[in-house]
């Protein structure tokens, strides 16, 4: 299939492009490089021996989108492009709504106008808010999101749902990610956040490599086995493979489908620290800090629907996630600037 991957030089996007190329798909990346690096394209080629197409462009630019879809008849779009820092979204909500939602509206318009009506959307478990129950199935009601980033994911899901209801020629797969960590086993591509990391694992690896002094653990009085928040951490390569599996659902004319992509296993912040230390032999100093507003006790998936309908299941364990994260950071202590 010919696949357009928006945001394809980002963390999850780049790993998905690797898996798509490995499976023989023809891939073009569209990315404005606002939170990624064009050198990722070279590294994808080094891993796969195939160079994906690349367009430096923004999903808010309808003219660029129209040109892309006019020039090539794409079979499907995998849509990752979007701003994703929770804290920044609270400080700059209009920027997040304009980029994530307005950009997605442009993308869907261009797709429809050019006869490409197959899309996989990069959504998030944040749409569940404080979940009504755990483990979380796809039948769990969407909740009240705690930040503008989460609301953009929830709103885009609704937009795509309404689009499908209005026109059943569309095939839409909404993939709700839990907490991706890890990196490609080669250590060639991985998570490379701008500035201070927002997520746990890149913070841990930057402490391990000496870029940061210590890990801040936000709260140790949650209703969990050790008092720290529990999340479902999934290896980014397993997550990427989930997108390849979802393509087969699109090809079959899926209509509208929703899948949780997680392991079904919850790990606390201190579990991650312990497993990282045991997998790498590197000690991670940490300090307990006050809770952050909006954080919940625990959140983990019931991923059985994806296994049943897509034939997908997370295969990589927590030690492998930690070891691969460290290999990436150790090989690239300054990210793609090395």
mmCIF file of N, CA, C and O in Angstrom, residues 80-157:
data_model
loop_
_atom_site.group_PDB
_atom_site.id
_atom_site.type_symbol
_atom_site.label_atom_id
_atom_site.label_comp_id
_atom_site.label_asym_id
_atom_site.label_seq_id
_atom_site.Cartn_x
_atom_site.Cartn_y
_atom_site.Cartn_z
ATOM 1 N N UNK A 80 -0.132 10.953 12.812
ATOM 2 C CA UNK A 80 0.541 11.189 14.085
ATOM 3 C C UNK A 80 0.716 12.679 14.379
ATOM 4 O O UNK A 80 0.916 13.042 15.536
ATOM 5 N N UNK A 81 0.716 13.509 13.346
ATOM 6 C CA UNK A 81 1.133 14.903 13.501
ATOM 7 C C UNK A 81 0.292 15.623 14.550
ATOM 8 O O UNK A 81 -0.937 15.577 14.512
ATOM 9 N N UNK A 82 0.967 16.274 15.483
ATOM 10 C CA UNK A 82 0.262 17.030 16.514
ATOM 11 C C UNK A 82 1.194 17.393 17.654
ATOM 12 O O UNK A 82 2.184 16.697 17.916
ATOM 13 N N UNK A 83 0.882 18.483 18.316
ATOM 14 C CA UNK A 83 1.620 18.869 19.517
ATOM 15 C C UNK A 83 1.188 17.958 20.666
ATOM 16 O O UNK A 83 0.024 17.574 20.749
ATOM 17 N N UNK A 84 2.104 17.656 21.591
ATOM 18 C CA UNK A 84 1.794 16.585 22.542
ATOM 19 C C UNK A 84 2.255 16.825 23.977
ATOM 20 O O UNK A 84 2.153 15.925 24.806
ATOM 21 N N UNK A 85 2.756 18.013 24.318
ATOM 22 C CA UNK A 85 3.242 18.256 25.676
ATOM 23 C C UNK A 85 2.085 18.726 26.554
ATOM 24 O O UNK A 85 1.512 19.786 26.323
ATOM 25 N N UNK A 86 1.760 17.927 27.563
ATOM 26 C CA UNK A 86 0.599 18.212 28.413
ATOM 27 C C UNK A 86 0.715 19.576 29.078
ATOM 28 O O UNK A 86 -0.204 20.404 29.023
ATOM 29 N N UNK A 87 1.859 19.832 29.720
ATOM 30 C CA UNK A 87 2.035 21.096 30.424
ATOM 31 C C UNK A 87 1.940 22.296 29.501
ATOM 32 O O UNK A 87 1.311 23.308 29.827
ATOM 33 N N UNK A 88 2.573 22.189 28.351
ATOM 34 C CA UNK A 88 2.523 23.284 27.379
ATOM 35 C C UNK A 88 1.096 23.526 26.900
ATOM 36 O O UNK A 88 0.687 24.662 26.664
ATOM 37 N N UNK A 89 0.325 22.448 26.773
ATOM 38 C CA UNK A 89 -1.055 22.600 26.305
ATOM 39 C C UNK A 89 -1.897 23.397 27.299
ATOM 40 O O UNK A 89 -2.813 24.121 26.903
ATOM 41 N N UNK A 90 -1.580 23.263 28.591
ATOM 42 C CA UNK A 90 -2.296 24.032 29.614
ATOM 43 C C UNK A 90 -1.939 25.515 29.499
ATOM 44 O O UNK A 90 -2.785 26.397 29.663
ATOM 45 N N UNK A 91 -0.691 25.795 29.184
ATOM 46 C CA UNK A 91 -0.226 27.179 29.072
ATOM 47 C C UNK A 91 -0.609 27.817 27.741
ATOM 48 O O UNK A 91 -0.820 29.035 27.674
ATOM 49 N N UNK A 92 -0.706 27.012 26.696
ATOM 50 C CA UNK A 92 -0.970 27.545 25.345
ATOM 51 C C UNK A 92 -2.100 26.762 24.676
ATOM 52 O O UNK A 92 -1.906 26.115 23.639
ATOM 53 N N UNK A 93 -3.314 26.804 25.250
ATOM 54 C CA UNK A 93 -4.397 25.973 24.717
ATOM 55 C C UNK A 93 -4.768 26.303 23.277
ATOM 56 O O UNK A 93 -5.040 25.394 22.490
ATOM 57 N N UNK A 94 -4.788 27.584 22.921
ATOM 58 C CA UNK A 94 -5.196 27.945 21.564
ATOM 59 C C UNK A 94 -4.230 27.378 20.526
ATOM 60 O O UNK A 94 -4.643 26.958 19.444
ATOM 61 N N UNK A 95 -2.945 27.365 20.857
ATOM 62 C CA UNK A 95 -1.952 26.801 19.938
ATOM 63 C C UNK A 95 -2.234 25.320 19.705
ATOM 64 O O UNK A 95 -2.133 24.823 18.585
ATOM 65 N N UNK A 96 -2.608 24.609 20.779
ATOM 66 C CA UNK A 96 -2.885 23.172 20.661
ATOM 67 C C UNK A 96 -4.157 22.915 19.865
ATOM 68 O O UNK A 96 -4.190 22.048 18.994
ATOM 69 N N UNK A 97 -5.218 23.676 20.152
ATOM 70 C CA UNK A 97 -6.463 23.473 19.406
ATOM 71 C C UNK A 97 -6.280 23.826 17.937
ATOM 72 O O UNK A 97 -6.770 23.128 17.050
ATOM 73 N N UNK A 98 -5.545 24.899 17.681
ATOM 74 C CA UNK A 98 -5.360 25.329 16.284
ATOM 75 C C UNK A 98 -4.503 24.330 15.510
ATOM 76 O O UNK A 98 -4.832 23.941 14.386
ATOM 77 N N UNK A 99 -3.424 23.887 16.119
ATOM 78 C CA UNK A 99 -2.529 22.956 15.426
ATOM 79 C C UNK A 99 -3.175 21.581 15.267
ATOM 80 O O UNK A 99 -3.264 21.043 14.154
ATOM 81 N N UNK A 100 -3.616 20.997 16.361
ATOM 82 C CA UNK A 100 -4.076 19.609 16.332
ATOM 83 C C UNK A 100 -5.429 19.462 15.651
ATOM 84 O O UNK A 100 -5.618 18.558 14.835
ATOM 85 N N UNK A 101 -6.380 20.346 15.991
ATOM 86 C CA UNK A 101 -7.730 20.184 15.445
ATOM 87 C C UNK A 101 -7.863 20.812 14.075
ATOM 88 O O UNK A 101 -8.316 20.164 13.121
ATOM 89 N N UNK A 102 -7.449 22.079 13.923
ATOM 90 C CA UNK A 102 -7.554 22.715 12.603
ATOM 91 C C UNK A 102 -6.709 21.963 11.571
ATOM 92 O O UNK A 102 -7.122 21.773 10.425
ATOM 93 N N UNK A 103 -5.527 21.510 11.997
ATOM 94 C CA UNK A 103 -4.683 20.750 11.072
ATOM 95 C C UNK A 103 -5.341 19.454 10.639
ATOM 96 O O UNK A 103 -5.296 19.080 9.458
ATOM 97 N N UNK A 104 -5.975 18.758 11.586
ATOM 98 C CA UNK A 104 -6.665 17.509 11.249
ATOM 99 C C UNK A 104 -7.851 17.762 10.318
ATOM 100 O O UNK A 104 -8.104 16.981 9.395
ATOM 101 N N UNK A 105 -8.583 18.857 10.540
ATOM 102 C CA UNK A 105 -9.694 19.193 9.642
ATOM 103 C C UNK A 105 -9.192 19.399 8.221
ATOM 104 O O UNK A 105 -9.802 18.905 7.255
ATOM 105 N N UNK A 106 -8.069 20.098 8.070
ATOM 106 C CA UNK A 106 -7.483 20.282 6.734
ATOM 107 C C UNK A 106 -7.123 18.943 6.104
ATOM 108 O O UNK A 106 -7.378 18.706 4.915
ATOM 109 N N UNK A 107 -6.512 18.079 6.917
ATOM 110 C CA UNK A 107 -6.103 16.765 6.416
ATOM 111 C C UNK A 107 -7.307 15.971 5.930
ATOM 112 O O UNK A 107 -7.300 15.404 4.826
ATOM 113 N N UNK A 108 -8.359 15.914 6.724
ATOM 114 C CA UNK A 108 -9.547 15.141 6.357
ATOM 115 C C UNK A 108 -10.222 15.715 5.118
ATOM 116 O O UNK A 108 -10.704 14.975 4.252
ATOM 117 N N UNK A 109 -10.250 17.040 5.005
ATOM 118 C CA UNK A 109 -10.838 17.669 3.818
ATOM 119 C C UNK A 109 -10.057 17.283 2.566
ATOM 120 O O UNK A 109 -10.645 16.897 1.552
ATOM 121 N N UNK A 110 -8.741 17.400 2.630
ATOM 122 C CA UNK A 110 -7.922 17.060 1.466
ATOM 123 C C UNK A 110 -8.048 15.585 1.107
ATOM 124 O O UNK A 110 -8.112 15.223 -0.070
ATOM 125 N N UNK A 111 -8.080 14.729 2.123
ATOM 126 C CA UNK A 111 -8.245 13.306 1.859
ATOM 127 C C UNK A 111 -9.559 13.046 1.138
ATOM 128 O O UNK A 111 -9.609 12.367 0.104
ATOM 129 N N UNK A 112 -10.652 13.586 1.676
ATOM 130 C CA UNK A 112 -11.965 13.349 1.082
ATOM 131 C C UNK A 112 -12.068 13.882 -0.333
ATOM 132 O O UNK A 112 -12.625 13.224 -1.218
ATOM 133 N N UNK A 113 -11.511 15.058 -0.554
ATOM 134 C CA UNK A 113 -11.583 15.684 -1.874
ATOM 135 C C UNK A 113 -10.784 14.919 -2.917
ATOM 136 O O UNK A 113 -11.046 15.029 -4.121
ATOM 137 N N UNK A 114 -9.830 14.120 -2.449
ATOM 138 C CA UNK A 114 -8.972 13.378 -3.384
ATOM 139 C C UNK A 114 -9.201 11.872 -3.317
ATOM 140 O O UNK A 114 -8.397 11.091 -3.828
ATOM 141 N N UNK A 115 -10.304 11.468 -2.696
ATOM 142 C CA UNK A 115 -10.703 10.062 -2.745
ATOM 143 C C UNK A 115 -9.914 9.118 -1.875
ATOM 144 O O UNK A 115 -9.958 7.898 -2.060
ATOM 145 N N UNK A 116 -9.171 9.652 -0.887
ATOM 146 C CA UNK A 116 -8.452 8.796 0.065
ATOM 147 C C UNK A 116 -9.234 8.827 1.368
ATOM 148 O O UNK A 116 -9.183 9.815 2.110
ATOM 149 N N UNK A 117 -9.966 7.771 1.663
ATOM 150 C CA UNK A 117 -10.871 7.769 2.812
ATOM 151 C C UNK A 117 -10.537 6.673 3.818
ATOM 152 O O UNK A 117 -11.409 6.106 4.458
ATOM 153 N N UNK A 118 -9.242 6.386 3.951
ATOM 154 C CA UNK A 118 -8.764 5.399 4.915
ATOM 155 C C UNK A 118 -7.776 6.062 5.853
ATOM 156 O O UNK A 118 -6.740 6.566 5.401
ATOM 157 N N UNK A 119 -8.062 6.076 7.157
ATOM 158 C CA UNK A 119 -7.169 6.759 8.097
ATOM 159 C C UNK A 119 -7.062 5.993 9.407
ATOM 160 O O UNK A 119 -8.038 5.443 9.919
ATOM 161 N N UNK A 120 -5.828 5.939 9.922
ATOM 162 C CA UNK A 120 -5.544 5.439 11.263
ATOM 163 C C UNK A 120 -5.104 6.643 12.083
ATOM 164 O O UNK A 120 -4.171 7.359 11.696
ATOM 165 N N UNK A 121 -5.773 6.875 13.204
ATOM 166 C CA UNK A 121 -5.474 8.048 14.028
ATOM 167 C C UNK A 121 -4.768 7.658 15.313
ATOM 168 O O UNK A 121 -5.172 6.744 16.013
ATOM 169 N N UNK A 122 -3.724 8.413 15.604
ATOM 170 C CA UNK A 122 -2.912 8.255 16.801
ATOM 171 C C UNK A 122 -3.618 8.927 17.978
ATOM 172 O O UNK A 122 -3.427 10.100 18.253
ATOM 173 N N UNK A 123 -4.464 8.151 18.675
ATOM 174 C CA UNK A 123 -5.177 8.704 19.822
ATOM 175 C C UNK A 123 -4.481 8.269 21.115
ATOM 176 O O UNK A 123 -3.324 7.841 21.094
ATOM 177 N N UNK A 124 -5.171 8.372 22.219
ATOM 178 C CA UNK A 124 -4.502 8.205 23.506
ATOM 179 C C UNK A 124 -5.470 7.744 24.575
ATOM 180 O O UNK A 124 -6.668 8.063 24.535
ATOM 181 N N UNK A 125 -4.939 7.019 25.556
ATOM 182 C CA UNK A 125 -5.745 6.620 26.702
ATOM 183 C C UNK A 125 -6.175 7.825 27.532
ATOM 184 O O UNK A 125 -7.040 7.695 28.409
ATOM 185 N N UNK A 126 -5.618 9.014 27.248
ATOM 186 C CA UNK A 126 -6.055 10.212 27.967
ATOM 187 C C UNK A 126 -7.536 10.499 27.720
ATOM 188 O O UNK A 126 -8.166 11.192 28.524
ATOM 189 N N UNK A 127 -8.103 9.961 26.646
ATOM 190 C CA UNK A 127 -9.525 10.231 26.364
ATOM 191 C C UNK A 127 -10.435 9.591 27.414
ATOM 192 O O UNK A 127 -11.600 9.979 27.544
ATOM 193 N N UNK A 128 -9.915 8.637 28.183
ATOM 194 C CA UNK A 128 -10.720 8.014 29.230
ATOM 195 C C UNK A 128 -10.796 8.868 30.496
ATOM 196 O O UNK A 128 -11.593 8.559 31.396
ATOM 197 N N UNK A 129 -9.961 9.937 30.564
ATOM 198 C CA UNK A 129 -9.930 10.750 31.771
ATOM 199 C C UNK A 129 -9.585 9.885 32.975
ATOM 200 O O UNK A 129 -8.706 9.024 32.918
ATOM 201 N N UNK A 130 -10.251 10.121 34.085
ATOM 202 C CA UNK A 130 -10.160 9.190 35.216
ATOM 203 C C UNK A 130 -11.060 8.012 34.877
ATOM 204 O O UNK A 130 -12.286 8.149 34.848
ATOM 205 N N UNK A 131 -10.479 6.840 34.552
ATOM 206 C CA UNK A 131 -11.284 5.764 33.972
ATOM 207 C C UNK A 131 -12.355 5.245 34.923
ATOM 208 O O UNK A 131 -12.144 5.180 36.138
ATOM 209 N N UNK A 132 -13.493 4.888 34.348
ATOM 210 C CA UNK A 132 -14.602 4.350 35.148
ATOM 211 C C UNK A 132 -14.235 3.007 35.757
ATOM 212 O O UNK A 132 -14.769 2.626 36.804
ATOM 213 N N UNK A 133 -13.328 2.277 35.104
ATOM 214 C CA UNK A 133 -12.857 1.001 35.632
ATOM 215 C C UNK A 133 -11.525 0.645 35.000
ATOM 216 O O UNK A 133 -11.171 1.171 33.941
ATOM 217 N N UNK A 134 -10.770 -0.200 35.670
ATOM 218 C CA UNK A 134 -9.528 -0.767 35.133
ATOM 219 C C UNK A 134 -9.551 -2.272 35.385
ATOM 220 O O UNK A 134 -10.116 -2.714 36.394
ATOM 221 N N UNK A 135 -8.963 -3.058 34.475
ATOM 222 C CA UNK A 135 -8.360 -2.627 33.230
ATOM 223 C C UNK A 135 -9.386 -2.006 32.281
ATOM 224 O O UNK A 135 -10.571 -2.340 32.325
ATOM 225 N N UNK A 136 -8.906 -1.117 31.415
ATOM 226 C CA UNK A 136 -9.779 -0.316 30.576
ATOM 227 C C UNK A 136 -10.053 -1.042 29.255
ATOM 228 O O UNK A 136 -9.124 -1.336 28.494
ATOM 229 N N UNK A 137 -11.303 -1.333 28.989
ATOM 230 C CA UNK A 137 -11.700 -1.850 27.676
ATOM 231 C C UNK A 137 -12.156 -0.690 26.809
ATOM 232 O O UNK A 137 -12.345 0.436 27.282
ATOM 233 N N UNK A 138 -12.371 -0.986 25.531
ATOM 234 C CA UNK A 138 -12.848 0.047 24.606
ATOM 235 C C UNK A 138 -14.274 0.477 24.919
ATOM 236 O O UNK A 138 -14.726 1.530 24.445
ATOM 237 N N UNK A 139 -14.971 -0.318 25.731
ATOM 238 C CA UNK A 139 -16.333 0.049 26.121
ATOM 239 C C UNK A 139 -16.347 1.018 27.302
ATOM 240 O O UNK A 139 -17.404 1.555 27.663
ATOM 241 N N UNK A 140 -15.195 1.251 27.900
ATOM 242 C CA UNK A 140 -15.112 2.224 28.987
ATOM 243 C C UNK A 140 -15.507 3.600 28.441
ATOM 244 O O UNK A 140 -14.997 4.025 27.390
ATOM 245 N N UNK A 141 -16.429 4.296 29.103
ATOM 246 C CA UNK A 141 -16.847 5.602 28.570
ATOM 247 C C UNK A 141 -15.701 6.596 28.577
ATOM 248 O O UNK A 141 -14.848 6.581 29.473
ATOM 249 N N UNK A 142 -15.679 7.444 27.543
ATOM 250 C CA UNK A 142 -14.707 8.531 27.541
ATOM 251 C C UNK A 142 -15.023 9.460 28.714
ATOM 252 O O UNK A 142 -16.181 9.676 29.062
ATOM 253 N N UNK A 143 -13.983 9.979 29.325
ATOM 254 C CA UNK A 143 -14.176 10.780 30.523
ATOM 255 C C UNK A 143 -13.864 12.246 30.296
ATOM 256 O O UNK A 143 -13.750 12.724 29.157
ATOM 257 N N UNK A 144 -13.720 12.961 31.380
ATOM 258 C CA UNK A 144 -13.351 14.375 31.342
ATOM 259 C C UNK A 144 -11.842 14.474 31.274
ATOM 260 O O UNK A 144 -11.141 14.051 32.202
ATOM 261 N N UNK A 145 -11.329 15.006 30.187
ATOM 262 C CA UNK A 145 -9.882 15.130 30.036
ATOM 263 C C UNK A 145 -9.362 16.196 30.999
ATOM 264 O O UNK A 145 -10.082 17.130 31.367
ATOM 265 N N UNK A 146 -8.108 16.070 31.381
ATOM 266 C CA UNK A 146 -7.548 16.960 32.398
ATOM 267 C C UNK A 146 -6.670 18.052 31.797
ATOM 268 O O UNK A 146 -6.106 18.853 32.543
ATOM 269 N N UNK A 147 -6.558 18.120 30.472
ATOM 270 C CA UNK A 147 -5.719 19.137 29.838
ATOM 271 C C UNK A 147 -6.110 19.304 28.371
ATOM 272 O O UNK A 147 -6.737 18.414 27.785
ATOM 273 N N UNK A 148 -5.760 20.446 27.754
ATOM 274 C CA UNK A 148 -6.127 20.683 26.357
ATOM 275 C C UNK A 148 -5.568 19.645 25.386
ATOM 276 O O UNK A 148 -6.230 19.308 24.397
ATOM 277 N N UNK A 149 -4.367 19.125 25.646
ATOM 278 C CA UNK A 149 -3.833 18.065 24.774
ATOM 279 C C UNK A 149 -4.804 16.891 24.717
ATOM 280 O O UNK A 149 -5.147 16.395 23.645
ATOM 281 N N UNK A 150 -5.239 16.429 25.893
ATOM 282 C CA UNK A 150 -6.176 15.310 25.930
ATOM 283 C C UNK A 150 -7.478 15.634 25.231
ATOM 284 O O UNK A 150 -8.041 14.798 24.512
ATOM 285 N N UNK A 151 -7.965 16.871 25.409
ATOM 286 C CA UNK A 151 -9.205 17.261 24.742
ATOM 287 C C UNK A 151 -9.060 17.248 23.227
ATOM 288 O O UNK A 151 -10.000 16.901 22.512
ATOM 289 N N UNK A 152 -7.863 17.620 22.705
ATOM 290 C CA UNK A 152 -7.709 17.567 21.239
ATOM 291 C C UNK A 152 -7.837 16.137 20.733
ATOM 292 O O UNK A 152 -8.447 15.896 19.689
ATOM 293 N N UNK A 153 -7.300 15.175 21.469
ATOM 294 C CA UNK A 153 -7.431 13.769 21.063
ATOM 295 C C UNK A 153 -8.899 13.349 21.094
ATOM 296 O O UNK A 153 -9.407 12.703 20.161
ATOM 297 N N UNK A 154 -9.592 13.705 22.166
ATOM 298 C CA UNK A 154 -10.996 13.338 22.303
ATOM 299 C C UNK A 154 -11.853 13.985 21.213
ATOM 300 O O UNK A 154 -12.723 13.341 20.611
ATOM 301 N N UNK A 155 -11.596 15.259 20.942
ATOM 302 C CA UNK A 155 -12.371 15.975 19.927
ATOM 303 C C UNK A 155 -12.116 15.427 18.530
ATOM 304 O O UNK A 155 -13.043 15.289 17.721
ATOM 305 N N UNK A 156 -10.865 15.105 18.228
ATOM 306 C CA UNK A 156 -10.552 14.558 16.902
ATOM 307 C C UNK A 156 -11.218 13.192 16.732
ATOM 308 O O UNK A 156 -11.721 12.875 15.649
ATOM 309 N N UNK A 157 -11.238 12.378 17.788
ATOM 310 C CA UNK A 157 -11.985 11.117 17.708
ATOM 311 C C UNK A 157 -13.444 11.388 17.346
ATOM 312 O O UNK A 157 -14.029 10.680 16.513
#
